[in-house]
CSV table of C-alpha atoms in Angstrom, one decimal:
chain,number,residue,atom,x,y,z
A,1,UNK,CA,7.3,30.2,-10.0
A,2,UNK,CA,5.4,30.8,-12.6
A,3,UNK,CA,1.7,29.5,-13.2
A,4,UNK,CA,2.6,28.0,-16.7
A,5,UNK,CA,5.3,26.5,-15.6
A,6,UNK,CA,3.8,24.3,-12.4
A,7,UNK,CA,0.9,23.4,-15.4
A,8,UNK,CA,3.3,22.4,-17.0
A,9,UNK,CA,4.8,20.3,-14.4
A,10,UNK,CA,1.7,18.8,-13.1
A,11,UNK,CA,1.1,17.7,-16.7
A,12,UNK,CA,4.4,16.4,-17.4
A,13,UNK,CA,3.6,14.2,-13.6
A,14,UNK,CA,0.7,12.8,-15.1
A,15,UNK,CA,2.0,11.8,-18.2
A,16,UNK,CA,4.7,9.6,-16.2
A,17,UNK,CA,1.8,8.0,-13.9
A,18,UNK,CA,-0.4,7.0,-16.2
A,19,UNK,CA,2.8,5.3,-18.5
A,20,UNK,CA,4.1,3.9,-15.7
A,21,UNK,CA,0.8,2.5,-14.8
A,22,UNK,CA,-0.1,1.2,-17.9
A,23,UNK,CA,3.3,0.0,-18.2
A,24,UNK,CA,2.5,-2.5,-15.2
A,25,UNK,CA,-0.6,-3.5,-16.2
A,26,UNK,CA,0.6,-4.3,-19.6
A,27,UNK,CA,3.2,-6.6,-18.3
A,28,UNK,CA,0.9,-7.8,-15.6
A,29,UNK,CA,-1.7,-8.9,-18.3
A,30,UNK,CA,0.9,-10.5,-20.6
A,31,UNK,CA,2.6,-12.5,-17.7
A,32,UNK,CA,-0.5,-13.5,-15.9
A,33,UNK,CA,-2.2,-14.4,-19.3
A,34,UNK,CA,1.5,-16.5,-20.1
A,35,UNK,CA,1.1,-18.3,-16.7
A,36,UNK,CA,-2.1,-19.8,-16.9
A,37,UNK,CA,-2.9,-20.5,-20.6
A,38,UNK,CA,-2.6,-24.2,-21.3
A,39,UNK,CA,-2.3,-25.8,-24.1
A,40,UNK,CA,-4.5,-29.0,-23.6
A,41,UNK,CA,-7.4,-26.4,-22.6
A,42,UNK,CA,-8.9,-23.2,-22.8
A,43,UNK,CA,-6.6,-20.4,-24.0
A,44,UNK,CA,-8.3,-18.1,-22.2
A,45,UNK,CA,-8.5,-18.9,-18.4
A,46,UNK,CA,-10.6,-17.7,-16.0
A,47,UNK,CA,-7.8,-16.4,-13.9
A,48,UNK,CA,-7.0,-14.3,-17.1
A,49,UNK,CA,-11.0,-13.3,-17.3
A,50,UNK,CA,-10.8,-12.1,-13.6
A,51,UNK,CA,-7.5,-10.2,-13.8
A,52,UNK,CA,-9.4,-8.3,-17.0
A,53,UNK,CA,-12.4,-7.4,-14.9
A,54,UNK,CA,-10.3,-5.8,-12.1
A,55,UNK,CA,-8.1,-3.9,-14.6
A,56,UNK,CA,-11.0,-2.7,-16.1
A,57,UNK,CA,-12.5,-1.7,-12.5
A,58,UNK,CA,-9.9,0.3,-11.8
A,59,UNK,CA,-9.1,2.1,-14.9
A,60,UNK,CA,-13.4,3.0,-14.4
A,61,UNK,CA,-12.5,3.7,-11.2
A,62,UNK,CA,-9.6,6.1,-12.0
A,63,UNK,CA,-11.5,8.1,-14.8
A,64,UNK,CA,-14.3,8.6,-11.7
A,65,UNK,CA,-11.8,9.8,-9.3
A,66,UNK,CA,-9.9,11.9,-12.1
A,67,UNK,CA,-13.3,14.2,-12.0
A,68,UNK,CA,-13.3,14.6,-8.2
A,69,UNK,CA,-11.2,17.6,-6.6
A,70,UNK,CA,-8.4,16.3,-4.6
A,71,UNK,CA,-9.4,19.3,-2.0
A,72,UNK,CA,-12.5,17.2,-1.2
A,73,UNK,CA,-10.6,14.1,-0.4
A,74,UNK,CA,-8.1,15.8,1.3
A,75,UNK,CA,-10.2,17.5,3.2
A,76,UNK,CA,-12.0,13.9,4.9
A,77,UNK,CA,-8.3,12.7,5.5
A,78,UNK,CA,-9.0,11.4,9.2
A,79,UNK,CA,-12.1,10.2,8.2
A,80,UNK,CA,-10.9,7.9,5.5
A,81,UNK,CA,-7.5,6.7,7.6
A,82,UNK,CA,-10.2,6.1,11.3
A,83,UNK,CA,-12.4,4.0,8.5
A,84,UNK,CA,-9.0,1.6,7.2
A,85,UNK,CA,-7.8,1.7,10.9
A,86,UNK,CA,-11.0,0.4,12.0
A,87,UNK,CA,-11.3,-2.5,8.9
A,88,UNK,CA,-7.5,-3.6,10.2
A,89,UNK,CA,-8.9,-3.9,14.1
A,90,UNK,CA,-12.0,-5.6,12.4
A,91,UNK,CA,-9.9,-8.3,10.1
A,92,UNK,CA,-8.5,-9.7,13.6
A,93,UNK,CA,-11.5,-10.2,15.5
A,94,UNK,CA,-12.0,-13.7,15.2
A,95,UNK,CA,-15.7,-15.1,13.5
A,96,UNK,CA,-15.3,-11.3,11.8
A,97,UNK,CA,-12.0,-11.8,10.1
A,98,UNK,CA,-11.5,-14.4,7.5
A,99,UNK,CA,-8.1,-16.9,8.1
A,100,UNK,CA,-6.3,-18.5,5.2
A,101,UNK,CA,-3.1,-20.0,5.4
A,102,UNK,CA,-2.7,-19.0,9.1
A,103,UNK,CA,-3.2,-15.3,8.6
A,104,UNK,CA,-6.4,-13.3,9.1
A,105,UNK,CA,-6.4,-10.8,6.2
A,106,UNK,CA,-9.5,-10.7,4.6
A,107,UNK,CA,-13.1,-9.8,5.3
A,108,UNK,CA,-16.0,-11.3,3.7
A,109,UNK,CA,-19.2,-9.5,2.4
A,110,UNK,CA,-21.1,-11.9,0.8
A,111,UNK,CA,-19.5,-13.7,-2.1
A,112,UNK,CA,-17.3,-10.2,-2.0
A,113,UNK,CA,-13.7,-10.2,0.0
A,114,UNK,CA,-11.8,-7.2,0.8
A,115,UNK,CA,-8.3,-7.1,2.2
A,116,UNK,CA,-8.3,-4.0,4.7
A,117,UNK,CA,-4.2,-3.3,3.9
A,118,UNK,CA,-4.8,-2.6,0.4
A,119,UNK,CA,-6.9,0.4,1.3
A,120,UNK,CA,-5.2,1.5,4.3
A,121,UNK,CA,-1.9,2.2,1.6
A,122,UNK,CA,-4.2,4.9,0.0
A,123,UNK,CA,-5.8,6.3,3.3
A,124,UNK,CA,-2.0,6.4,4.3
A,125,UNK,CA,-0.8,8.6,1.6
A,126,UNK,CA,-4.0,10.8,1.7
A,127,UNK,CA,-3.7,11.4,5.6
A,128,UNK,CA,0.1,12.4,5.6
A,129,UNK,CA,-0.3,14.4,2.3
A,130,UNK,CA,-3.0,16.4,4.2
A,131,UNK,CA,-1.0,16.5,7.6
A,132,UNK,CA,1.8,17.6,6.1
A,133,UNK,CA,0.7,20.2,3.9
A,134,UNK,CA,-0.8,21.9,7.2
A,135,UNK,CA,2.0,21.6,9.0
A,136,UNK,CA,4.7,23.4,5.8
A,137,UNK,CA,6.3,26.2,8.0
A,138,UNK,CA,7.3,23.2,10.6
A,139,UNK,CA,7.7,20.1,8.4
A,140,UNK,CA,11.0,19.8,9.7
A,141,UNK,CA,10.0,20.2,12.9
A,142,UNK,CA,10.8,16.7,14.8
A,143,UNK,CA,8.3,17.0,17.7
A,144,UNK,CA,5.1,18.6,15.7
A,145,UNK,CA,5.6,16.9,12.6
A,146,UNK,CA,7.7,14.5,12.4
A,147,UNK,CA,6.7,12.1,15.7
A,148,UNK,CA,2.9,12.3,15.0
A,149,UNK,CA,3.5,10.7,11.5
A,150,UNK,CA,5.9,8.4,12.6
A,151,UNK,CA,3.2,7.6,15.4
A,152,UNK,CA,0.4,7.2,13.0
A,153,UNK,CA,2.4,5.5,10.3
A,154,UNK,CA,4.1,2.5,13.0
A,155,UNK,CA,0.4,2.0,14.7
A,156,UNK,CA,-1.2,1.0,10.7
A,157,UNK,CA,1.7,-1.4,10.2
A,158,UNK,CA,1.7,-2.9,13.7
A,159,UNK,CA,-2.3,-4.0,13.1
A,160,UNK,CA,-0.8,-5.1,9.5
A,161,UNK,CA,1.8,-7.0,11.4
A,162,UNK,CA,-0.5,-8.8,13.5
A,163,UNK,CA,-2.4,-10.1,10.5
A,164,UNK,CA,0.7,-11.0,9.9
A,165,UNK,CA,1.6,-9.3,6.5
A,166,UNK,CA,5.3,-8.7,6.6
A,167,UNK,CA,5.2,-7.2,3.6
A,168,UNK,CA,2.6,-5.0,3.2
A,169,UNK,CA,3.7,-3.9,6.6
A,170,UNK,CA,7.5,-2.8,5.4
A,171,UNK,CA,5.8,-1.2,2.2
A,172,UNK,CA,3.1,1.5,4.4
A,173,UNK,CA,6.8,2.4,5.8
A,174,UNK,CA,8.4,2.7,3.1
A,175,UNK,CA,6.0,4.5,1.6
A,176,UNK,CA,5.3,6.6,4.4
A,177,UNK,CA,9.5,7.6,4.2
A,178,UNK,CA,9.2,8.5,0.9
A,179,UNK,CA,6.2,11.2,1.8
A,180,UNK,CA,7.9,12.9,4.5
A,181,UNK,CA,11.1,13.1,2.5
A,182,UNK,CA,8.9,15.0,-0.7
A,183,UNK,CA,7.3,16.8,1.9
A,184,UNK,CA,11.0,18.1,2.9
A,185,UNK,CA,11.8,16.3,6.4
A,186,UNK,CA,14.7,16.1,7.7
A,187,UNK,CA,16.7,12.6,6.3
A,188,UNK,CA,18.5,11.5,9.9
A,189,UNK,CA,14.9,11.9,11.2
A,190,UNK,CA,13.6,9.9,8.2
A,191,UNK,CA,16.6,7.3,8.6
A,192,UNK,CA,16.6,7.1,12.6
A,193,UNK,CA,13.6,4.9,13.1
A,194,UNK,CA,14.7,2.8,9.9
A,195,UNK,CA,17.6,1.8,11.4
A,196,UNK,CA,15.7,1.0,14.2
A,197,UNK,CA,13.2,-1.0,13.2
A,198,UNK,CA,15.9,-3.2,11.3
A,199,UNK,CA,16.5,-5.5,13.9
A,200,UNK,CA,12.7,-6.1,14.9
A,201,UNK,CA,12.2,-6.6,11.4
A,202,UNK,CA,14.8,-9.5,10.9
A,203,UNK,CA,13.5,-10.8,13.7
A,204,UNK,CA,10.3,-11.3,13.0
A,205,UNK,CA,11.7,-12.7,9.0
A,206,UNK,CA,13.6,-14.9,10.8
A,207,UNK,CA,10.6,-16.7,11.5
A,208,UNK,CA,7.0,-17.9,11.0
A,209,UNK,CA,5.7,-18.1,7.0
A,210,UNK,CA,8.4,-15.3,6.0
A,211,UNK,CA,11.4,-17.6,6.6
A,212,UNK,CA,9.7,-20.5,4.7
A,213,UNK,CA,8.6,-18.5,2.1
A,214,UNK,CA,12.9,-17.2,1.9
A,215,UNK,CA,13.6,-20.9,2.0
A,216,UNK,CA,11.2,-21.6,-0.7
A,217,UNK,CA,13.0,-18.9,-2.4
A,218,UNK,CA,16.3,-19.6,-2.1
A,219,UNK,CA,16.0,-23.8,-2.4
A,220,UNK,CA,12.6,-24.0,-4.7
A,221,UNK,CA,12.9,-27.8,-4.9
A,222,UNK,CA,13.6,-28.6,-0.9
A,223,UNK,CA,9.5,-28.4,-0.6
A,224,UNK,CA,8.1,-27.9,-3.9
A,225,UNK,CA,4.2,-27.3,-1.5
């Protein structure tokens, strides 16, 4: 393939990122700013003020990144994913982790909290895009590639799991799936465990906060708390 023409497809990539990102945060502005405006009080609340700050934080933060080679992140992978792994152990050490609503989730640093699954979904995609790029000749290969991946992938959302964040804990999968199938894996490898984990998963629905919260959901007036 051509030079030009892969220039041309990384361009026309980042062109659908960045409008399907500010796409969300469009909508996520408008709705958030529509949910807690009030009209016996400030238009302008400070739910809306905080929801500004972050979205300017992480445009900021994406302009920085945008001026960093990818090569150099890539090539800390395992560094980044022990560091995420090691925040997940750390949120369920009781006095370390902090516990709302029955689940242990967040860590505090000062007036600062920090959920250790948000980053892990990153460190995730970083770590498999790295593994898997090494491993091209045998990314089909179900023993070399395709096991330590899975391995990896199932240990991050079991500490997830545990928080518990159903979830977040279904999305690192998902997200993991759709990375090994770009990569070029085999699909019944990719669909084998899926099927598996099925039942555990509706198992563990079928109880605990996730079946209220699909009660809540499917009678909103039976416990309106």
């Amino acid at each position: 393939m051509k030079r030009g023409t892969l220039a041309h497809k990384d361009e026309a990539a980042r062109t659908i990122l960045v409008a399907a990102v500010s796409a969300l945060l469009g909508i996520s502005t408008v709705m958030i700013y529509s949910t807690t405006a009030r009209g016996d009080g400030p238009l302008v609340s400070p739910t809306f003020i905080k929801q500004m700050m972050y979205v300017a934080f992480g445009i900021a933060s994406a302009f920085a990144l945008g001026y960093v080679d990818y090569h150099v992140i890539l090539r800390y992978n395992r560094v980044i994913l022990a560091v995420s792994a090691m925040l997940l152990v750390l949120v369920l050490v009781p006095g370390i982790g902090h516990r709302v609503n029955g689940a242990s989730r967040w860590l505090r640093l000062g007036p600062v909290g920090l959920q250790p699954s948000e980053p892990v979904k990153i460190a995730l995609v970083i770590f498999l895009a790295a593994f898997l790029a090494e491993r091209t000749p045998s990314v089909r290969a179900f023993r070399r590639t395709f096991v330590p991946a899975v391995a990896v992938t199932g240990v991050l959302c079991f500490l997830v799991l545990l928080e518990p964040d159903i979830g977040t804990s279904i999305l690192l999968g998902l997200v993991a799936a759709v990375v090994l199938f770009v990569a070029g894996a085999k699909i019944t490898h990719i669909l084998a465990p899926a099927v598996a984990v099925v039942p555990i998963m509706a198992f563990v629905v079928s109880r605990g906060y996730a079946r209220t919260r699909i009660e809540a959901w499917l009678d909103p007036w039976k416990d309106p708390a």
